[in-house]
Amino acid sequence: MEKCRVLELIGGSLTDGGAETLVKDYVLNIDKSRFETAVFVDWKIPETANTRILTEKGQLIFTAYPRYSLFWRGINKFFRRIFLVRGIRKTIKEFNPDVIHVHLDALTYLSALESALDGNRLLYTCHNTVEVMFVENKAEELGARKLLKSNNLRFIALHKEMADDLNKYFNVHNTAIVNNGIDIARFKKVEESRQDIRKQLEIPAESFVIGNVGRFTEQKNHRMILEIFKKVKERQKKAFLLLVGDGELLESIERTIQAMKLDNSVLILSNRADIPRLLKAMDVFLFPSKFEGLGIALIEAQAAGIKCVVSKNVPEEAFVSDLVIPIDLSESIECWCDAVLDEQRRSSYKNRLNEYDIKAAVKKLEKIYLGEI
C-alpha cells in the first residue's frame, strides 16, 4: 500500500518550545509503515535539541534559507514572505505531500500558494489562544480565512474550549481535538537519582530547587518568577532556581538576575534534550504564565511527579493531577511564595495524565491525516 505523505510545516525553526517539540514527537511516533513524513522550517539551528534528535533519526527537513546566520536573519526580517513562499512551493513540488499540517505563523504564507495546494488535505493546529494566534495577528487570520474558502482548511484544537473558540470565530463546525501528547513513561522512569543529577549540574545537593521550562518570552512571565524566587529565598536560604529554555528575552532576564544579585542561586540551561532529568532535579515547578494554549511543560512536570504552582491563566485542561496549585496572577508575591514553600499543599484535581499519552494522540492524528475522522 502506498504511504500517505505528510508535511509538518512550522513557522520559525525547531527550537525547544512546546509546538516544536510536539512536531518532533509526531514524526517520531507516527506509523512508519503507513506514513512518510517531512518537516519544513524557516531554517535549521543545529544546536537545538529537537533539530539534533530529528537529524540523528534521519528525518527529512526542508528549509526556506540555506543556513542560520546573522546575514540570513537580516534577510528574513525584510524578505521572509518571499523566501517562505518560494521555499514552501519548492518543498511541495519535491516532496509531493498528501497532507500539509501547519503550525504557528505559516498560514499567511501558505495562502499565497492556494493553486499549488490542490489535492492536499490541509490542517492547522492552533498552539495558543485564538486571541493570540488570530485576533492579534490579522495577517494570519486573513490567511486562514482564505484557505478555509479555497482549500477546505481544517483546524485542530488542543482542548474543547479552544475548539469551541475556533468554531465560533471562523464560523466552522469541524474543528478536531487532539490532546498535546507526551511520552509519559519517559518522565516517570529517570534512572539517575536527584542527587546525581544535581551534582552534574553543580547545584548544591541540599538545595530547595524551584524550576521552570519555557521560552524566554513575555508570555512565560520570567520576571515574576524572579520576584517569587527572591521572596522565597528570604525565607528559605537554600532556595535555588533552575530555568530551562531560550528566547528573545534571555539576555534581558540575565541582566535582571544580576541586578537582583541572584547570580549564585540561578542556573539557566538552553537547548536541552534531557528535560525529564532536569525536572527530576526540581522540588517545585513554577509556571506563572500570562496565557497558554495548553501548557505542555506543565503536563510534563506533573508526569515527573513534581508539585506545580501555576497561573490560573493556564487552561484548566492542563491540570491533570492533584500536584497542580493554581493561583491568580493578581495575588501577592507573598501568596505565591506560601504556595511554593508549603510542602503538603495539594489540590482536588483528578489524575488524567493518560489522556495526554503521545501514542494515543498520534493514533488519532493518523486517522485525521487519512480522512477517517
Coordinates of C-alpha atoms in Angstrom, one line a residue:
M1 CA 0.0 0.0 0.0
E2 CA 1.3 3.5 -0.9
K3 CA 2.3 5.5 2.1
C4 CA 0.5 8.8 3.0
R5 CA 3.0 11.6 2.7
V6 CA 2.7 14.2 5.5
L7 CA 4.5 17.6 5.5
E8 CA 4.7 19.2 9.0
L9 CA 5.1 22.9 8.3
I10 CA 6.1 25.0 11.2
G11 CA 7.0 28.7 11.2
G12 CA 10.4 29.6 12.6
S13 CA 12.8 26.8 13.5
L14 CA 12.8 23.6 15.5
T15 CA 13.6 25.3 18.8
D16 CA 12.8 23.6 22.1
G17 CA 9.3 25.1 22.5
G18 CA 6.1 23.2 23.0
A19 CA 4.9 23.3 19.4
E20 CA 8.3 22.4 18.0
T21 CA 8.6 19.5 20.5
L22 CA 5.2 18.3 19.5
V23 CA 6.1 18.3 15.8
K24 CA 9.2 16.3 16.7
D25 CA 7.2 13.8 18.7
Y26 CA 4.6 13.5 15.9
V27 CA 7.1 12.5 13.3
L28 CA 9.0 10.1 15.6
N29 CA 5.9 8.3 16.8
I30 CA 3.8 8.1 13.6
D31 CA 3.4 4.6 12.0
K32 CA 6.3 4.5 9.5
S33 CA 4.7 1.6 7.6
R34 CA 1.8 3.8 6.6
F35 CA 3.2 7.3 6.6
E36 CA 6.2 9.2 5.2
T37 CA 7.0 12.5 6.9
A38 CA 8.9 15.6 6.1
V39 CA 9.3 18.9 8.1
F40 CA 9.5 22.4 6.7
V41 CA 11.0 25.3 8.8
D42 CA 12.5 28.7 8.1
W43 CA 15.9 27.3 9.0
K44 CA 17.7 24.6 10.8
I45 CA 19.5 25.6 14.0
P46 CA 21.8 22.6 14.6
E47 CA 22.3 23.1 18.3
T48 CA 18.7 22.9 19.3
A49 CA 17.7 19.6 20.9
N50 CA 14.7 19.0 18.6
T51 CA 16.8 19.6 15.5
R52 CA 19.6 17.3 16.8
I53 CA 17.2 14.5 17.6
L54 CA 15.4 14.6 14.2
T55 CA 18.7 14.8 12.3
E56 CA 20.1 11.8 14.2
K57 CA 17.0 9.9 13.3
G58 CA 17.5 10.7 9.6
Q59 CA 14.3 12.8 9.4
L60 CA 13.9 14.8 6.1
I61 CA 13.9 18.6 7.0
F62 CA 13.3 21.2 4.3
T63 CA 14.3 24.9 4.9
A64 CA 13.5 28.3 3.3
Y65 CA 17.0 29.5 4.0
P66 CA 20.3 27.7 3.3
R67 CA 21.6 28.3 6.8
Y68 CA 21.1 30.1 10.1
S69 CA 23.3 33.1 10.5
L70 CA 23.2 36.8 11.2
F71 CA 23.1 37.5 7.5
W72 CA 20.1 35.3 6.8
R73 CA 18.3 36.6 9.9
G74 CA 18.7 40.1 8.5
I75 CA 17.3 38.9 5.2
N76 CA 14.4 37.2 7.0
K77 CA 13.5 40.4 8.7
F78 CA 12.7 42.1 5.5
F79 CA 12.1 39.4 2.9
R80 CA 10.5 36.5 4.9
R81 CA 7.4 36.3 2.8
I82 CA 9.4 36.0 -0.5
F83 CA 11.7 33.3 0.9
L84 CA 9.0 31.3 2.7
V85 CA 6.6 31.3 -0.2
R86 CA 9.3 30.2 -2.6
G87 CA 10.6 27.6 -0.1
I88 CA 7.2 26.1 0.6
R89 CA 6.4 25.9 -3.1
K90 CA 9.7 24.1 -3.8
T91 CA 9.1 21.7 -0.9
I92 CA 5.6 20.8 -2.1
K93 CA 6.9 20.1 -5.6
E94 CA 9.8 18.0 -4.3
F95 CA 8.0 16.1 -1.5
N96 CA 4.5 16.0 -3.1
P97 CA 2.6 15.7 0.2
D98 CA -0.9 14.3 0.6
V99 CA -1.3 16.2 3.9
I100 CA 0.1 19.5 4.9
H101 CA -0.1 20.1 8.7
V102 CA 0.6 23.7 9.6
H103 CA 1.8 25.0 13.0
L104 CA 2.4 28.5 14.3
D105 CA 2.6 31.5 12.0
A106 CA 2.7 30.0 8.5
L107 CA -0.9 30.3 7.1
T108 CA -0.3 33.7 5.7
Y109 CA 2.5 32.4 3.5
L110 CA 0.8 29.2 2.6
S111 CA -2.3 31.1 1.4
A112 CA -0.2 32.6 -1.4
L113 CA 0.1 29.1 -2.8
E114 CA -3.6 28.1 -3.0
S115 CA -3.3 26.8 -6.6
A116 CA -0.4 24.6 -5.6
L117 CA -2.4 23.0 -2.8
D118 CA -5.0 21.2 -4.9
G119 CA -5.4 17.7 -3.7
N120 CA -3.7 18.3 -0.3
R121 CA -5.6 17.7 2.9
L122 CA -4.8 21.0 4.8
L123 CA -4.7 21.1 8.6
Y124 CA -3.8 23.7 11.1
T125 CA -3.0 23.1 14.8
C126 CA -3.7 26.2 17.0
H127 CA -0.9 26.2 19.6
N128 CA -2.1 29.2 21.6
T129 CA -5.3 31.1 22.3
V130 CA -7.4 32.3 19.4
E131 CA -6.8 35.8 20.6
V132 CA -3.0 35.5 20.3
M133 CA -2.9 33.5 17.1
F134 CA -5.6 35.3 15.1
V135 CA -7.2 38.3 16.8
E136 CA -3.8 39.9 17.4
N137 CA -2.4 38.6 14.1
K138 CA -4.6 39.8 11.3
A139 CA -2.3 38.6 8.6
E140 CA -2.6 35.0 9.9
E141 CA -6.4 35.4 10.3
L142 CA -6.7 36.5 6.6
G143 CA -4.5 33.6 5.5
A144 CA -6.8 31.2 7.5
R145 CA -10.0 32.6 6.0
K146 CA -8.6 32.4 2.5
L147 CA -7.5 28.8 2.9
L148 CA -10.9 27.9 4.5
K149 CA -12.6 29.1 1.4
S150 CA -10.2 27.9 -1.2
N151 CA -8.7 24.7 0.2
N152 CA -11.0 23.4 3.0
L153 CA -8.6 24.1 5.8
R154 CA -9.5 22.2 8.9
F155 CA -8.5 23.4 12.4
I156 CA -7.1 21.1 15.2
A157 CA -7.5 22.4 18.7
L158 CA -5.7 21.3 21.9
H159 CA -8.8 21.0 24.0
K160 CA -12.6 21.6 23.8
E161 CA -12.6 25.2 24.9
M162 CA -10.2 26.1 22.1
A163 CA -12.2 24.1 19.6
D164 CA -15.3 26.0 20.6
D165 CA -13.5 29.3 20.2
L166 CA -12.2 28.4 16.8
N167 CA -15.5 27.1 15.5
K168 CA -17.2 30.4 16.7
Y169 CA -14.5 32.7 15.4
F170 CA -14.3 31.2 12.0
N171 CA -17.9 30.0 11.7
V172 CA -17.0 26.4 11.2
H173 CA -18.2 23.2 12.8
N174 CA -15.5 20.6 12.1
T175 CA -12.6 21.6 14.4
A176 CA -10.9 18.4 15.6
I177 CA -9.4 18.0 19.1
V178 CA -6.1 16.3 19.6
N179 CA -4.5 16.5 23.0
N180 CA -0.9 17.5 23.1
G181 CA 0.8 14.2 23.8
I182 CA 3.9 13.4 25.8
D183 CA 5.8 10.2 26.3
I184 CA 4.6 9.7 29.9
A185 CA 7.0 6.8 30.6
R186 CA 10.0 9.0 29.7
F187 CA 9.1 11.4 32.5
K188 CA 8.4 8.7 35.1
K189 CA 11.4 6.5 34.6
V190 CA 14.5 8.6 35.0
E191 CA 17.0 6.1 36.5
E192 CA 19.5 8.7 37.9
S193 CA 19.0 9.9 41.4
R194 CA 18.1 13.5 42.2
Q195 CA 21.4 13.9 44.0
D196 CA 23.4 12.7 41.0
I197 CA 21.6 15.0 38.6
R198 CA 22.1 18.0 40.8
K199 CA 25.8 17.1 41.2
Q200 CA 26.2 17.0 37.4
L201 CA 24.5 20.4 37.2
E202 CA 26.6 21.8 40.0
I203 CA 23.5 22.5 42.1
P204 CA 24.2 22.0 45.8
A205 CA 22.6 18.7 46.9
E206 CA 20.7 20.2 49.8
S207 CA 19.1 22.9 47.7
F208 CA 15.4 23.6 47.5
V209 CA 15.1 23.8 43.7
I210 CA 12.4 25.8 42.0
G211 CA 12.2 25.3 38.3
N212 CA 10.6 26.4 35.0
V213 CA 10.8 25.1 31.5
G214 CA 9.7 27.6 28.8
R215 CA 10.9 30.1 26.2
F216 CA 12.1 33.4 27.4
T217 CA 9.1 35.5 26.2
E218 CA 6.7 37.9 27.9
Q219 CA 4.1 35.1 27.8
K220 CA 6.1 32.9 30.2
N221 CA 6.4 35.7 32.8
H222 CA 10.1 35.1 33.9
R223 CA 10.2 38.4 35.7
M224 CA 7.5 37.3 38.1
I225 CA 9.4 34.0 38.5
L226 CA 12.4 36.0 39.7
E227 CA 10.3 38.1 42.1
I228 CA 8.7 35.0 43.6
F229 CA 12.1 33.3 43.9
K230 CA 13.7 36.3 45.6
K231 CA 10.9 36.3 48.2
V232 CA 11.2 32.5 48.7
K233 CA 15.0 32.9 49.2
E234 CA 14.4 35.4 52.0
R235 CA 12.5 32.6 53.8
Q236 CA 14.4 29.6 52.5
K237 CA 18.2 30.3 52.3
K238 CA 18.9 27.1 50.4
A239 CA 16.5 28.0 47.6
F240 CA 17.9 27.6 44.0
L241 CA 16.3 28.5 40.7
L242 CA 16.7 26.3 37.6
L243 CA 15.4 27.9 34.3
V244 CA 15.4 25.8 31.1
G245 CA 14.8 27.5 27.7
D246 CA 15.9 30.1 25.2
G247 CA 14.3 33.1 23.6
E248 CA 14.4 36.7 22.8
L249 CA 14.3 37.9 26.4
L250 CA 17.1 35.6 27.7
E251 CA 19.7 38.4 27.8
S252 CA 17.3 40.8 29.5
I253 CA 16.5 38.2 32.2
E254 CA 20.1 37.5 32.7
R255 CA 20.7 41.2 33.4
T256 CA 17.7 41.3 35.8
I257 CA 19.2 38.3 37.7
Q258 CA 22.5 40.2 38.1
A259 CA 20.7 43.4 39.2
M260 CA 18.7 41.4 41.8
K261 CA 22.0 39.9 43.0
L262 CA 20.8 36.3 42.4
D263 CA 23.7 35.2 40.2
N264 CA 24.9 32.5 42.5
S265 CA 21.4 31.0 43.0
V266 CA 20.2 30.7 39.4
L267 CA 21.1 28.4 36.6
I268 CA 19.9 28.8 33.1
L269 CA 20.2 25.9 30.6
S270 CA 19.3 26.1 26.9
N271 CA 18.9 23.6 24.1
R272 CA 18.4 20.6 26.3
A273 CA 17.2 17.2 25.2
D274 CA 17.1 15.8 28.8
I275 CA 14.0 17.6 30.2
P276 CA 12.9 14.6 32.2
R277 CA 16.3 14.6 34.0
L278 CA 16.1 18.3 34.7
L279 CA 12.6 18.0 36.0
K280 CA 13.7 15.3 38.5
A281 CA 16.2 17.8 39.9
M282 CA 13.4 20.2 40.9
D283 CA 11.3 20.3 44.1
V284 CA 8.7 22.7 42.7
F285 CA 7.7 23.7 39.2
L286 CA 6.8 27.4 39.0
F287 CA 4.6 28.3 36.0
P288 CA 3.1 31.8 36.2
S289 CA 2.3 32.2 32.5
K290 CA 0.3 35.2 31.4
F291 CA -1.5 32.9 28.9
E292 CA -1.1 29.4 27.3
G293 CA -2.7 27.5 24.5
L294 CA -2.4 24.5 26.8
G295 CA 0.9 24.4 28.7
I296 CA 2.6 21.1 27.7
A297 CA 5.6 21.8 30.1
L298 CA 3.1 21.8 33.0
I299 CA 1.8 18.4 31.9
E300 CA 5.4 17.1 31.7
A301 CA 6.1 18.3 35.2
Q302 CA 3.1 16.5 36.6
A303 CA 4.2 13.3 34.8
A304 CA 7.5 13.7 36.5
G305 CA 5.7 13.9 39.9
I306 CA 6.6 17.5 40.8
K307 CA 4.3 19.9 42.7
C308 CA 3.3 22.7 40.3
V309 CA 2.4 26.2 41.4
V310 CA 0.7 27.8 38.3
S311 CA -1.2 30.7 37.0
K312 CA -5.0 30.5 36.7
N313 CA -4.5 31.9 33.2
V314 CA -3.2 28.4 32.2
P315 CA -6.2 26.3 30.7
E316 CA -7.7 24.0 33.3
E317 CA -7.3 21.2 30.8
A318 CA -3.6 21.1 31.7
F319 CA -4.5 20.5 35.4
V320 CA -4.3 16.7 35.2
S321 CA -3.3 15.8 38.8
D322 CA -3.6 17.0 42.4
L323 CA 0.0 18.3 42.1
V324 CA -1.3 21.5 40.5
I325 CA -1.8 24.5 42.7
P326 CA -3.5 27.3 40.6
I327 CA -3.1 30.9 41.8
D328 CA -4.4 34.1 40.3
L329 CA -1.7 36.4 38.8
S330 CA -3.3 39.3 40.8
E331 CA -2.4 37.6 44.1
S332 CA 0.6 38.9 46.1
I333 CA 4.1 37.6 45.6
E334 CA 3.8 36.5 49.3
C335 CA 0.8 34.3 48.4
W336 CA 2.8 32.7 45.6
C337 CA 5.7 32.2 48.0
D338 CA 3.5 30.5 50.5
A339 CA 2.3 28.0 47.9
V340 CA 5.8 27.2 46.8
L341 CA 7.0 26.6 50.3
D342 CA 4.0 24.6 51.6
E343 CA 5.2 21.0 51.0
Q344 CA 1.9 19.4 52.0
R345 CA -0.4 21.5 49.8
R346 CA -2.3 19.7 47.1
S347 CA -5.4 20.3 45.0
S348 CA -8.5 18.2 44.2
Y349 CA -7.8 17.7 40.5
K350 CA -8.2 14.1 39.4
N351 CA -5.3 12.2 37.7
R352 CA -5.9 12.4 33.9
L353 CA -2.4 12.0 32.7
N354 CA -3.2 9.1 30.4
E355 CA -5.3 11.4 28.3
Y356 CA -2.0 13.0 27.2
D357 CA -0.2 9.9 26.1
I358 CA 1.6 10.7 22.8
K359 CA 0.8 7.3 21.4
A360 CA -3.0 7.9 21.7
A361 CA -2.6 11.4 20.3
V362 CA -0.7 10.2 17.2
K363 CA -3.2 7.4 16.5
K364 CA -6.0 10.0 16.4
L365 CA -3.9 12.3 14.3
E366 CA -3.2 9.4 11.8
K367 CA -7.0 9.0 11.3
I368 CA -7.3 12.7 10.7
Y369 CA -4.5 12.5 8.1
L370 CA -6.2 9.7 6.3
G371 CA -9.6 11.5 6.4
E372 CA -11.2 8.8 8.5
I373 CA -12.4 11.3 11.2

